[in-house]
Coordinates of C-alpha atoms in Angstrom, one line a residue:
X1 CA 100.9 4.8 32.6
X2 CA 97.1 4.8 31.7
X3 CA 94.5 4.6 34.1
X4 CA 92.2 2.2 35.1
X5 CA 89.3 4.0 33.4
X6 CA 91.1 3.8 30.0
X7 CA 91.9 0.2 30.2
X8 CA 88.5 -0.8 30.9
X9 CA 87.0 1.9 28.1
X10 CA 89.6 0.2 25.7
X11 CA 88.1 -3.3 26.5
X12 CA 84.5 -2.5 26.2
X13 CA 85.7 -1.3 22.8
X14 CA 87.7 -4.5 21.8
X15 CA 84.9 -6.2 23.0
X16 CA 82.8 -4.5 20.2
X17 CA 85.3 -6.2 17.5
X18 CA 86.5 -2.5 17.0
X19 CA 90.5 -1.3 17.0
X20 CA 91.2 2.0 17.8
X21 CA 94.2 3.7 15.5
X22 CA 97.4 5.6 17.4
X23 CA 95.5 8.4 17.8
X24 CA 92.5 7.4 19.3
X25 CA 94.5 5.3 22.0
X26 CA 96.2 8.2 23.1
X27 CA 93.2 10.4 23.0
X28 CA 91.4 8.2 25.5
X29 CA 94.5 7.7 27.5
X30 CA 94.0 11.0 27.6
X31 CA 90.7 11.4 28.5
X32 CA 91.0 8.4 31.1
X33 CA 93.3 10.1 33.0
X34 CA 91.5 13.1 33.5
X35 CA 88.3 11.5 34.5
X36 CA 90.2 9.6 37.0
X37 CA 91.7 12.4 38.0
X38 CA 88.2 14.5 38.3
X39 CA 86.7 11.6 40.4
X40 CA 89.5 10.8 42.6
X41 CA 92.0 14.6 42.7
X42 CA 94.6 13.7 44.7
X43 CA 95.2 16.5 47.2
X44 CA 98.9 17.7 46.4
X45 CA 97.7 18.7 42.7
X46 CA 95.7 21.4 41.0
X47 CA 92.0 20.5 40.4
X48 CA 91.5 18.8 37.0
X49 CA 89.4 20.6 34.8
X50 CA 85.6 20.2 35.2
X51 CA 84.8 19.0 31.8
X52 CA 86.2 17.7 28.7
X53 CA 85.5 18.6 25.2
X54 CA 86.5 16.7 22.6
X55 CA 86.0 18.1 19.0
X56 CA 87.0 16.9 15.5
X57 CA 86.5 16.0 11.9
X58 CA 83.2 13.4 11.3
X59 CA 83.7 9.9 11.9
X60 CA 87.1 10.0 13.8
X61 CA 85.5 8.2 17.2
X62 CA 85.1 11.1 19.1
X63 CA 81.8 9.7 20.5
X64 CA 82.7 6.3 21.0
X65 CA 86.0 7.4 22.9
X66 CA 83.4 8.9 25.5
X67 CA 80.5 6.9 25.6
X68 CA 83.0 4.0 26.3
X69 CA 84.5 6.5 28.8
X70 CA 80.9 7.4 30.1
X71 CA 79.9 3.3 30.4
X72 CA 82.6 2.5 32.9
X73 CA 82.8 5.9 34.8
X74 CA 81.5 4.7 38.3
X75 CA 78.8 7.8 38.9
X76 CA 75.3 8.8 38.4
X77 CA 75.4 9.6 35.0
X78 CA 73.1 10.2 31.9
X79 CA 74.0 10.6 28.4
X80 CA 71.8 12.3 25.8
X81 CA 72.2 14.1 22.3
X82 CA 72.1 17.8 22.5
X83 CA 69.0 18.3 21.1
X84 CA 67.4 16.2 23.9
X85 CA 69.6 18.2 26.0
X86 CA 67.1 21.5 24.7
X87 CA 64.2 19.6 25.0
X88 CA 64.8 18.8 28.6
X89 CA 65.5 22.0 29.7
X90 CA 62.8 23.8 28.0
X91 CA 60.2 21.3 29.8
X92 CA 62.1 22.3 32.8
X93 CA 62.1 25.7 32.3
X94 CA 58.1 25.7 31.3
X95 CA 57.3 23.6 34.6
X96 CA 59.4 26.2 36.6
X97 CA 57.7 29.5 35.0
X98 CA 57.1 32.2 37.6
X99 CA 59.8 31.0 40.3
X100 CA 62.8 32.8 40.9
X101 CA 65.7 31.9 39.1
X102 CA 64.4 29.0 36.8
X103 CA 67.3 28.2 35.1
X104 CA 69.1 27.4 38.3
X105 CA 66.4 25.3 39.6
X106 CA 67.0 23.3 36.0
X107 CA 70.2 22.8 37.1
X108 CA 69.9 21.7 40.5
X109 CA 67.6 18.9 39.4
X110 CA 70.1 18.0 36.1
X111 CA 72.9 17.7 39.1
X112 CA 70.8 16.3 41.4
X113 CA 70.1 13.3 39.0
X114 CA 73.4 12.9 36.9
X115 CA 76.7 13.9 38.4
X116 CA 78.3 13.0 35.0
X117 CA 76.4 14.5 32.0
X118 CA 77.2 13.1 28.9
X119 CA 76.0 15.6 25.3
X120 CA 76.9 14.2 22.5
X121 CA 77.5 16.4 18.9
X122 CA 77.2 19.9 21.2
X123 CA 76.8 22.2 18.4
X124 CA 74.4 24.8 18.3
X125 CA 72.5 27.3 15.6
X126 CA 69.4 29.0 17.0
X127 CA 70.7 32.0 18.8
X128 CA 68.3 31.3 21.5
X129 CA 69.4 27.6 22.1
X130 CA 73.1 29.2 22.0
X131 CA 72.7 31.6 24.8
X132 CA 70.3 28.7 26.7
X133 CA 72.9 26.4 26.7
X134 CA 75.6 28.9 27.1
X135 CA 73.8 30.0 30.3
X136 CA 73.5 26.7 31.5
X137 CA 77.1 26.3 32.0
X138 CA 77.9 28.1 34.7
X139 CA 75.1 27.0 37.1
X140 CA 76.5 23.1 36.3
X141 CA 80.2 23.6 36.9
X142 CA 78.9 25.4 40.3
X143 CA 77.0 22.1 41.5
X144 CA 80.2 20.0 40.5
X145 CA 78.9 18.4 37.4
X146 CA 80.9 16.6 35.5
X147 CA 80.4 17.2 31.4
X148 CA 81.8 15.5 28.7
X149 CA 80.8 17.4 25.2
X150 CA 81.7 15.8 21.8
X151 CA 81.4 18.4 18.7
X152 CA 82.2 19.3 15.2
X153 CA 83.7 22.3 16.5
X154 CA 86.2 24.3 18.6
X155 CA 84.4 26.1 21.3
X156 CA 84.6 29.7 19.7
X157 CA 83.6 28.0 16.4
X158 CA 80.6 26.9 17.9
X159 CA 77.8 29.7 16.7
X160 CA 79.9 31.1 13.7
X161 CA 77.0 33.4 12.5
X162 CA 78.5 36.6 13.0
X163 CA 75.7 38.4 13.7
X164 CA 75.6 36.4 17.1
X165 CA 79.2 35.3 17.8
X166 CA 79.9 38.3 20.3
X167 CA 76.9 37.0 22.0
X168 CA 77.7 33.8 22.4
X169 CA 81.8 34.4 22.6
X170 CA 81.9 34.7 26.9
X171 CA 80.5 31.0 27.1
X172 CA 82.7 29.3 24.9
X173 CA 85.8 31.6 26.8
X174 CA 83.4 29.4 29.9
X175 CA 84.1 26.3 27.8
X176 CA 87.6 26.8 26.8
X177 CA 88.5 27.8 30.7
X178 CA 86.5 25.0 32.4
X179 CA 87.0 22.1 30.3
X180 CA 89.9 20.0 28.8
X181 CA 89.5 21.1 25.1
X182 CA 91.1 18.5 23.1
X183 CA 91.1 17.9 19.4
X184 CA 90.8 14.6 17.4
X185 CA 93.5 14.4 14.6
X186 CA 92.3 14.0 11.4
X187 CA 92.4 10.7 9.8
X188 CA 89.7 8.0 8.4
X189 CA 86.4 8.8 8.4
X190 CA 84.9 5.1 9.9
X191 CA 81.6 5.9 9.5
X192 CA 82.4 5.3 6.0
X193 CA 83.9 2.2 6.2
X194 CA 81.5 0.9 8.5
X195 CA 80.3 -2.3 7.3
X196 CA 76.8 -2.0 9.2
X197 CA 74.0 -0.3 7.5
X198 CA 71.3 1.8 9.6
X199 CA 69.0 2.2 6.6
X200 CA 68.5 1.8 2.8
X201 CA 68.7 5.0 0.2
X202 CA 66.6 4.1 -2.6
X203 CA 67.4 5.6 -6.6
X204 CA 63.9 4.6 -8.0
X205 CA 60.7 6.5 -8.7
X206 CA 58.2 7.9 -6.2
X207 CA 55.8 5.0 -8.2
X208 CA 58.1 2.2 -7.1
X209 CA 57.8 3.1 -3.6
X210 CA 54.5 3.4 -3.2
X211 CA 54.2 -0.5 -4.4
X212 CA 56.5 -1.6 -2.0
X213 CA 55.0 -0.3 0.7
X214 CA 51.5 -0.8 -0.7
X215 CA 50.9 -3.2 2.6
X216 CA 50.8 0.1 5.4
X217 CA 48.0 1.1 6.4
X218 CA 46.7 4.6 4.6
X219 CA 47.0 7.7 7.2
X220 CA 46.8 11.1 6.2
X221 CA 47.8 13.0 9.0
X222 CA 49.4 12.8 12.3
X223 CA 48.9 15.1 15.1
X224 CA 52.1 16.7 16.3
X225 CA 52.8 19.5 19.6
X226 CA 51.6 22.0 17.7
X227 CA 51.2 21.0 14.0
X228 CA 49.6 18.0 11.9
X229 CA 51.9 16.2 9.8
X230 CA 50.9 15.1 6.4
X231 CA 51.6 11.1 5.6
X232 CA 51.4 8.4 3.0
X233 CA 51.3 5.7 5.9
X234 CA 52.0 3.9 9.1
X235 CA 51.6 1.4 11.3
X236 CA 52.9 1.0 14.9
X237 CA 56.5 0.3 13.9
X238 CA 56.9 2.3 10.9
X239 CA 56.1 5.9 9.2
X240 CA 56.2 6.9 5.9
X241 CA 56.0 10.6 4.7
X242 CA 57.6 12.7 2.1
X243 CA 60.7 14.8 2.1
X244 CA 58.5 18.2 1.6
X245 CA 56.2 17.1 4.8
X246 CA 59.2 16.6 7.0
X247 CA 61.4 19.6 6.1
X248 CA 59.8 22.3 3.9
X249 CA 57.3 22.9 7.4
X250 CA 58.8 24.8 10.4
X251 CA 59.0 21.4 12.4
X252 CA 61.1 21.9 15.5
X253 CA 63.8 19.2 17.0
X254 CA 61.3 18.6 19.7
X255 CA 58.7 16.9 16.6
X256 CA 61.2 15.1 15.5
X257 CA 62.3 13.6 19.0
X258 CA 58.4 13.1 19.6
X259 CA 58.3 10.9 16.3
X260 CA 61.7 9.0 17.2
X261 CA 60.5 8.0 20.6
X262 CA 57.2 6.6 19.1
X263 CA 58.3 4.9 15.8
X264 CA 61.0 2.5 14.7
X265 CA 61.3 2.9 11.4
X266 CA 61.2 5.9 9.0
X267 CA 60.5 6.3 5.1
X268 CA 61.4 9.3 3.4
X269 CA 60.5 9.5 0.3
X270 CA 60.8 12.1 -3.0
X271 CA 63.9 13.8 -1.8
X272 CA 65.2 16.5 -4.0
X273 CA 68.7 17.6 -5.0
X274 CA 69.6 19.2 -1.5
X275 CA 71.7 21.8 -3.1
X276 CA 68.6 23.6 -4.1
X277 CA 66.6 23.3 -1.3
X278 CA 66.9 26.7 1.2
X279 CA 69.0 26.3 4.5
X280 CA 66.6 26.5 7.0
X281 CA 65.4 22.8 4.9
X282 CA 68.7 21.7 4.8
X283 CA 69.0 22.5 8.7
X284 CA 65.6 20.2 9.4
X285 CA 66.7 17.3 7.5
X286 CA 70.3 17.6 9.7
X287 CA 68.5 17.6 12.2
X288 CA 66.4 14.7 11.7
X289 CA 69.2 12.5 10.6
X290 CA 70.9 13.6 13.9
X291 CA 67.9 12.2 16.0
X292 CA 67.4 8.9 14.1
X293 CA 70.6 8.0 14.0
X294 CA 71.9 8.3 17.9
X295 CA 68.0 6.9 18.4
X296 CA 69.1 3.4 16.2
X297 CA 66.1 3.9 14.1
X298 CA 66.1 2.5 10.8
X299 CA 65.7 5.0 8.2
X300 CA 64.7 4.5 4.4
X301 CA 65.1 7.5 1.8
X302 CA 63.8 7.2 -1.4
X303 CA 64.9 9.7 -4.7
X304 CA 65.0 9.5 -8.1
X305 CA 68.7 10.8 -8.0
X306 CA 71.7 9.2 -6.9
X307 CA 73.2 9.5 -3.4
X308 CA 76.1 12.0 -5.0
X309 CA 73.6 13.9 -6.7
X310 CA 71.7 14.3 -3.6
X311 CA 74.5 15.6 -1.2
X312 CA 76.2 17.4 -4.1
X313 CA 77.3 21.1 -3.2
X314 CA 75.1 21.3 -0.3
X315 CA 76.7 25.1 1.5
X316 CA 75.7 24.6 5.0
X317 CA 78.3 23.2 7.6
X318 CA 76.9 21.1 9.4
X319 CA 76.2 18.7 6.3
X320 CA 80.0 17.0 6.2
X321 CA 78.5 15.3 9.2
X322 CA 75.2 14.5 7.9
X323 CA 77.1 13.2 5.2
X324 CA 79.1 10.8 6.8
X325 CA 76.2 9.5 8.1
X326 CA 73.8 8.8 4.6
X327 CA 77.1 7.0 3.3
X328 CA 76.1 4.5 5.8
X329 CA 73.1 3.8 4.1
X330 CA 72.7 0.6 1.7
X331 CA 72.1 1.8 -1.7
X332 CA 69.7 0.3 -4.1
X333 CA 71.3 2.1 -6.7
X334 CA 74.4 2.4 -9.3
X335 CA 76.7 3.6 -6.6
X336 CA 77.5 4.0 -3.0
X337 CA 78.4 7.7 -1.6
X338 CA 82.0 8.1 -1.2
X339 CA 83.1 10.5 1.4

């Protein structure tokens, strides 16, 4: 019998004009039944699990399973993309320098304000935001918090560099005995048969560009945390900048999170053939695509290659999702991406 929560996560998601397959019912079903379970454990059985994870192949509704999940659960809550998720804490952590214990005093306020935490695409890279997050864990589950974590990736699949995966391997074993672990079944990739763009992907010359968007005001540079970023334009809605500004400098997730929250649109032009940029580039641009897109900005990129060409034999993992999400794009070209 499925639970309340489910029914009414199911008819937000109707309400969208959206149909979830066999496999998506069952998975929030699923996921419906724990929750109400977690919120309400009734006193003969064992105590549900404290989270849920939720991992699978790009574009099989893993994230709108649980946001819908997360928009009717009747809690304090807050829902956030996992590199806000870093960002928070390391202002948490800085403002807390000196105490005793900082990182449990980050999680008493995170608890303290959201009983139901919500991070979307958990994944992580950076050894340091690995064992941050990893660390993080324990202290949550101890003040009762309730995460939900959507991913790529099965918990010990989570930092496969195996120069750090013994480092990181006791918190997924955390993850994997805390949390529900469920996987999505692979199936249709809907990002790519959504019918709403987020952006346009432009095959024209650099040249081309720079007439169309002749009418922004000229700005050289923009002042970032710690860096000054070099543009072609802007105004107070939209910024305009080249692929080699944006990823071939040591920009952080935090710029890019500082430039989402301030600007609506984004321009991106003289992108190369990715396969032959280095990963640590590669890894920025994910990155940045990440934050736009679970921002809602619009984003513009401009090359004079084709989408294929572009995303052709591109080696680093993470890309399959990044992927997914340029084939949303409206091309101005010969072809859309197929995935």
């Amino acid at each position: 019998m499925t639970s309340e929560l489910a029914a009414q996560a199911a008819r937000l998601i109707e309400a969208r004009g959206l149909q979830l397959d066999e496999a998506q019912a069952r998975m929030l079903a699923c996921l419906g039944d724990w929750l109400q379970a977690r919120l309400r454990p009734p006193a003969w059985l064992r105590r549900p699990a404290a989270g849920a994870y939720l991992w699978g192949g790009v574009g099989r509704g893993k994230s709108l399973l649980l946001d819908a999940l997360f928009q009717v659960a009747p809690l304090a809550k807050r829902r956030l993309h996992v590199h806000a998720l870093l960002q928070d804490v390391q202002r948490r952590l800085l403002a807390h320098a000196g105490q005793a214990d900082p990182l449990a005093r980050v999680a008493d306020e995170l608890a303290a304000e959201a009983r139901l935490l919500f991070v979307d695409e958990f994944h992580v890279h950076d050894i340091g935001d690995a064992i941050l997050l990893g660390r993080l864990l324990k202290p949550l589950f101890e003040r009762d918090c309730i995460l939900l974590l959507s991913s790529n990736y099965a918990p010990p699949a989570l930092c496969p560099n195996p120069l750090y995966h013994s480092r990181f391997k006791p918190f997924a074993e955390v993850l994997q005995r805390r949390c529900l672990v469920l996987q999505m079944e692979a199936g249709a990739d809907y990002r790519c048969l959504s019918a709403q763009p987020w952006g346009r992907y432009l095959q024209q010359p650099a040249s081309q560009l720079r007439r169309q968007l002749g009418h922004l005001p000229s700005v050289a540079h923009l002042p970032l945390q710690r860096r000054s970023l070099t543009l072609r334009g802007m105004d107070s809605r939209t910024l305009w900048l080249d692929f080699s500004a944006l990823c071939q400098q040591p920009l952080a997730s935090s710029d890019y999170l500082q430039l989402t929250e301030r600007f609506a649109h984004f321009v991106i032009g003289e992108l190369p053939a990715l396969a032959q940029c280095s990963l640590d580039v590669q890894q920025r641009l994910i990155n940045f695509v990440d934050i736009a897109y679970d921002s809602g900005r619009e984003l513009w990129l401009q090359s004079e290659h084709d989408l294929a060409t572009l995303c052709a034999n591109v080696a680093h993992g993470d890309f399959v999702r990044t992927r997914s999400r340029l084939a949303q794009l409206r091309v101005d070209g010969p072809e859309r991406l197929a995935c």
